[in-house]
mmCIF file of N, CA and C in Angstrom:
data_model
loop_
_atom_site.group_PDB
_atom_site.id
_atom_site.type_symbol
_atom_site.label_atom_id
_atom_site.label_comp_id
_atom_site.label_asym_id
_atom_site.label_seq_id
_atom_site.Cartn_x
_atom_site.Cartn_y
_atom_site.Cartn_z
ATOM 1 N N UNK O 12 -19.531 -1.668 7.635
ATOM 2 C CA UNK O 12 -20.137 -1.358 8.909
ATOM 3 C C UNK O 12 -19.263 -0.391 9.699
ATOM 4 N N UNK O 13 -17.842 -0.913 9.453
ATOM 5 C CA UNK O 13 -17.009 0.273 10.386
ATOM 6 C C UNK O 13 -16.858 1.914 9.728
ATOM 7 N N UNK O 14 -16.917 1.829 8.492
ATOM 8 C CA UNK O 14 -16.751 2.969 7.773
ATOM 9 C C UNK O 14 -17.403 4.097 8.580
ATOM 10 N N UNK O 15 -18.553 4.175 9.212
ATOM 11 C CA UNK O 15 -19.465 4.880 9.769
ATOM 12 C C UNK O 15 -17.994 5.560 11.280
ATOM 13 N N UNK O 16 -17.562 4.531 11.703
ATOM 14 C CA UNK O 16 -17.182 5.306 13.087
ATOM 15 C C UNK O 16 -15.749 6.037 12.389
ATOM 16 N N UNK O 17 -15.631 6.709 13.788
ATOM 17 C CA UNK O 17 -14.464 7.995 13.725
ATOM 18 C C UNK O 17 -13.224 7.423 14.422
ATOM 19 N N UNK O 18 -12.212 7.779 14.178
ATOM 20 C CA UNK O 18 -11.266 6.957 14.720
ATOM 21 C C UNK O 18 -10.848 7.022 16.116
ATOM 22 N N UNK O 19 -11.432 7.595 17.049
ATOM 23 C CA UNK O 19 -11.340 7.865 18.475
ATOM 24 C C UNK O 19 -12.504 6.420 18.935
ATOM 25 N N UNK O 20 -13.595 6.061 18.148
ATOM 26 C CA UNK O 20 -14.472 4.633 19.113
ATOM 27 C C UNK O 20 -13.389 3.830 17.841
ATOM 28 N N UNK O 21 -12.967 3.591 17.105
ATOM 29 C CA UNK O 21 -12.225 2.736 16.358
ATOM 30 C C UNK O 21 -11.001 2.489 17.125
ATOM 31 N N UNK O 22 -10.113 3.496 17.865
ATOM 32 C CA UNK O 22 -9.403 3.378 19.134
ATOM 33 C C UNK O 22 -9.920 2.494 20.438
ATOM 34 N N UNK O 23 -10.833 2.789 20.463
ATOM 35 C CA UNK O 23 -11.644 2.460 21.399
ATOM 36 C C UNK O 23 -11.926 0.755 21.716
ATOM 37 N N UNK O 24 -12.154 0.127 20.380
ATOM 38 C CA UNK O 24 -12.715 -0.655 20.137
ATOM 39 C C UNK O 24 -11.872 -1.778 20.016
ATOM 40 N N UNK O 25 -10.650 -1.245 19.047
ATOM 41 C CA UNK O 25 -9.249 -1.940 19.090
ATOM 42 C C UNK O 25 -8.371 -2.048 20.339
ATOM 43 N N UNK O 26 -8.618 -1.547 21.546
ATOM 44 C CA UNK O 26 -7.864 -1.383 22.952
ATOM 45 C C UNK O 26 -8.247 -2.439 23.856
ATOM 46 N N UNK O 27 -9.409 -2.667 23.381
ATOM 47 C CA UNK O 27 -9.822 -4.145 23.595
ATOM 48 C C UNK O 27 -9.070 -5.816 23.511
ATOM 49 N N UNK O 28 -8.663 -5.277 22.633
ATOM 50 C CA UNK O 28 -8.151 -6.574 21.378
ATOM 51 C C UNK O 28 -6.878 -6.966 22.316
ATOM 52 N N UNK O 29 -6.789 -8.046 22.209
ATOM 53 C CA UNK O 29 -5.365 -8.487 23.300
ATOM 54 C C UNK O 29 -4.637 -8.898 22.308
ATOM 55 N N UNK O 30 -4.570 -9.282 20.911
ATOM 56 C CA UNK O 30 -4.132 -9.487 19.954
ATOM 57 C C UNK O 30 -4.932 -10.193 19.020
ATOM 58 N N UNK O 31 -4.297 -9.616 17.697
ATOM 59 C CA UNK O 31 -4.169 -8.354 17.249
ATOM 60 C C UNK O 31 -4.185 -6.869 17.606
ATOM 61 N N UNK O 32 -3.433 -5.814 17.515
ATOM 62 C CA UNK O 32 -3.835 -4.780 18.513
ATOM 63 C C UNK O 32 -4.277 -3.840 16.662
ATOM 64 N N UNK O 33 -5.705 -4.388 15.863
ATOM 65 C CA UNK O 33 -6.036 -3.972 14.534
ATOM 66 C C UNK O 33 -7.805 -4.398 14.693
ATOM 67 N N UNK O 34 -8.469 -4.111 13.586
ATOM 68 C CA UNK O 34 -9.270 -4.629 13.404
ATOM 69 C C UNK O 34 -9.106 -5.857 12.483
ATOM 70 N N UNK O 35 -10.368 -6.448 12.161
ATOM 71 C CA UNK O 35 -10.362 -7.371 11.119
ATOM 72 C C UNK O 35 -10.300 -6.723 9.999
ATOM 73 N N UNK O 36 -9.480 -7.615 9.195
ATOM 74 C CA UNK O 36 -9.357 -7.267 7.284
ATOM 75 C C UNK O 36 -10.020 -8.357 6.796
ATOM 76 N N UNK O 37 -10.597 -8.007 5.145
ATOM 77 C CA UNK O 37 -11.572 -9.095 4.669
ATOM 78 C C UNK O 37 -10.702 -9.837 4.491
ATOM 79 N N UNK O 38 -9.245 -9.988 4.292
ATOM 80 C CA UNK O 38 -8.616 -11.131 3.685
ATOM 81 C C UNK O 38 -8.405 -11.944 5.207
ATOM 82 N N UNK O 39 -8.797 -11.725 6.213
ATOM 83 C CA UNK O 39 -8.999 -12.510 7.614
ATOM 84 C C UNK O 39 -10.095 -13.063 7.528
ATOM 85 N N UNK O 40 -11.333 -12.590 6.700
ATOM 86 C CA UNK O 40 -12.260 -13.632 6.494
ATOM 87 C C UNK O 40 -11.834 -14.721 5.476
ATOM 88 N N UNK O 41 -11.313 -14.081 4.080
ATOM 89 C CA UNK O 41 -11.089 -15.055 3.415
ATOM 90 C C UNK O 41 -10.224 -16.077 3.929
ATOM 91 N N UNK O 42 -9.207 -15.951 4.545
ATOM 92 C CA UNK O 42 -8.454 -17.119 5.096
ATOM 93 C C UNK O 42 -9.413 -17.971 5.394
ATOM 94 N N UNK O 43 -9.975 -17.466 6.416
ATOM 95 C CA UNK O 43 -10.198 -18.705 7.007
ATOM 96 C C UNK O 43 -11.910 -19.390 6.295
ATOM 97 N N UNK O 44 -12.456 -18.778 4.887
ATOM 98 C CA UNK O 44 -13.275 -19.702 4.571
ATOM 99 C C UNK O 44 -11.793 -20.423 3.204
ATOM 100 N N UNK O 45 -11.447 -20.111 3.167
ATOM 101 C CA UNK O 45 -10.149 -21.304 2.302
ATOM 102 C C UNK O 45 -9.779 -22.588 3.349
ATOM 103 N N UNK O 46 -9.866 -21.951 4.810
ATOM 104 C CA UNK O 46 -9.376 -23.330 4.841
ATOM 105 C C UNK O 46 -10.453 -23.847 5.917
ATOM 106 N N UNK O 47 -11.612 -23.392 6.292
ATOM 107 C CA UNK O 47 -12.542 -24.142 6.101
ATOM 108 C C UNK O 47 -12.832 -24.862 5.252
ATOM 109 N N UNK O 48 -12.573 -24.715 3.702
ATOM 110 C CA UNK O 48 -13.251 -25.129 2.847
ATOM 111 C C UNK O 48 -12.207 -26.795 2.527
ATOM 112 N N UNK O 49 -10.687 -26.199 2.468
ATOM 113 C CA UNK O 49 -9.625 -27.152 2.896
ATOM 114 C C UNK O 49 -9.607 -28.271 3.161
ATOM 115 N N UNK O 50 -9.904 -28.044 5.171
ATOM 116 C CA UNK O 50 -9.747 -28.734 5.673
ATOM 117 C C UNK O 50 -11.013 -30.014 6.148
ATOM 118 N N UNK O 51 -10.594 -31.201 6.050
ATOM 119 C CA UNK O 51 -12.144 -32.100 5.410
ATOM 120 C C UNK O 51 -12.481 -32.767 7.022
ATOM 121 N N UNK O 52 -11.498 -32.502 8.056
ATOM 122 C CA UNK O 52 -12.090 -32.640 9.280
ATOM 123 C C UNK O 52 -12.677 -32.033 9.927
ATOM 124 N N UNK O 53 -12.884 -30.630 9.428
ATOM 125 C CA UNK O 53 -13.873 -29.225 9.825
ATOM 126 C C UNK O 53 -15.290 -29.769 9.373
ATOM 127 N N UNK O 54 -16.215 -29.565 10.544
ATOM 128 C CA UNK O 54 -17.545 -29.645 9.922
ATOM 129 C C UNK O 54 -18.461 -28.913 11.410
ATOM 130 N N UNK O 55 -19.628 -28.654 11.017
ATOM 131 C CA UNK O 55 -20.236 -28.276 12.243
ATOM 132 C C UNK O 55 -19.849 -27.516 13.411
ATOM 133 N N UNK O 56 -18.964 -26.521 12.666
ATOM 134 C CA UNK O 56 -18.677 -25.773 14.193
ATOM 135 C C UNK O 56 -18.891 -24.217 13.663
ATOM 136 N N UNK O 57 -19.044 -23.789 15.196
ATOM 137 C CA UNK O 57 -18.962 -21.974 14.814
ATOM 138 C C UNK O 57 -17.557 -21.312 15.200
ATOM 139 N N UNK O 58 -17.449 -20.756 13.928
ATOM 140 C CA UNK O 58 -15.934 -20.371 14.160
ATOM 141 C C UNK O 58 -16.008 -18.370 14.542
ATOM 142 N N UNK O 59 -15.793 -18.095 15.439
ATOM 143 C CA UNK O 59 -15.977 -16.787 16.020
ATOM 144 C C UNK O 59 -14.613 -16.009 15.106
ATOM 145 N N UNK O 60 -15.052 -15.058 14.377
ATOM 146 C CA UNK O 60 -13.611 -14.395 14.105
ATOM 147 C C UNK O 60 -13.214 -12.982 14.410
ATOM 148 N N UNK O 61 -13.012 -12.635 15.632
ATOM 149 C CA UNK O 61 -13.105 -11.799 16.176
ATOM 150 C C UNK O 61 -12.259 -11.153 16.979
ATOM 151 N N UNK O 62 -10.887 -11.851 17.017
ATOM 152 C CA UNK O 62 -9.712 -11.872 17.827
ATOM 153 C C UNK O 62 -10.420 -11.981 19.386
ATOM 154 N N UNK O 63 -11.302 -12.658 19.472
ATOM 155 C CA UNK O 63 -11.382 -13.012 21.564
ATOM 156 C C UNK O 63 -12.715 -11.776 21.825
ATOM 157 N N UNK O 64 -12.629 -10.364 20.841
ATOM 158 C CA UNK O 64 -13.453 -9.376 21.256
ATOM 159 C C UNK O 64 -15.030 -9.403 20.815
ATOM 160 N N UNK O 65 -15.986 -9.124 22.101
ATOM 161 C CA UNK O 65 -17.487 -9.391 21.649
ATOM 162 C C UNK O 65 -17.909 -7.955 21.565
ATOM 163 N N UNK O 66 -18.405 -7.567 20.681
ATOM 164 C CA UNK O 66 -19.140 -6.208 21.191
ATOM 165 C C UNK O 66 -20.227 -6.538 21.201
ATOM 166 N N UNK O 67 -21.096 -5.203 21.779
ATOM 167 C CA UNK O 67 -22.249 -5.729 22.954
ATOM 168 C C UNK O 67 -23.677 -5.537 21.576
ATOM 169 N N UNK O 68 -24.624 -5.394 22.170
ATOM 170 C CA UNK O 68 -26.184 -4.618 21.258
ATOM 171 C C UNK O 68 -26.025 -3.144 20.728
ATOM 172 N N UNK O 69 -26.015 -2.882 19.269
ATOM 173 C CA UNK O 69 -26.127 -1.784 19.366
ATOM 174 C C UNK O 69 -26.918 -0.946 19.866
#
């Protein structure tokens, strides 16, 4: 999905971020379905992975 932007809204987008000052990497998804998968007191929740940042409607 990001491949499309140029690195000036990819600046943009990351200036946001209060930390991480990056985007997401897939191995930030994989973490955390490993330890979703892990951990056996996890159930029923939505886990936002996004470092805190929402972007809006395209």
């Amino acid at each position: 999905m990001l491949d499309t932007l140029n690195q000036a809204t990819i600046d943009s987008i990351v200036s946001g971020n209060v930390f991480p000052k990056r985007l997401g990497r897939p191995d930030d998804v994989g973490n955390l379905v490993v330890h979703c998968m892990e951990n056996t007191f996890l159930n029923g929740e939505t886990i936002r992975l996004d470092a805190g940042l929402r972007l809006g409607p395209g």
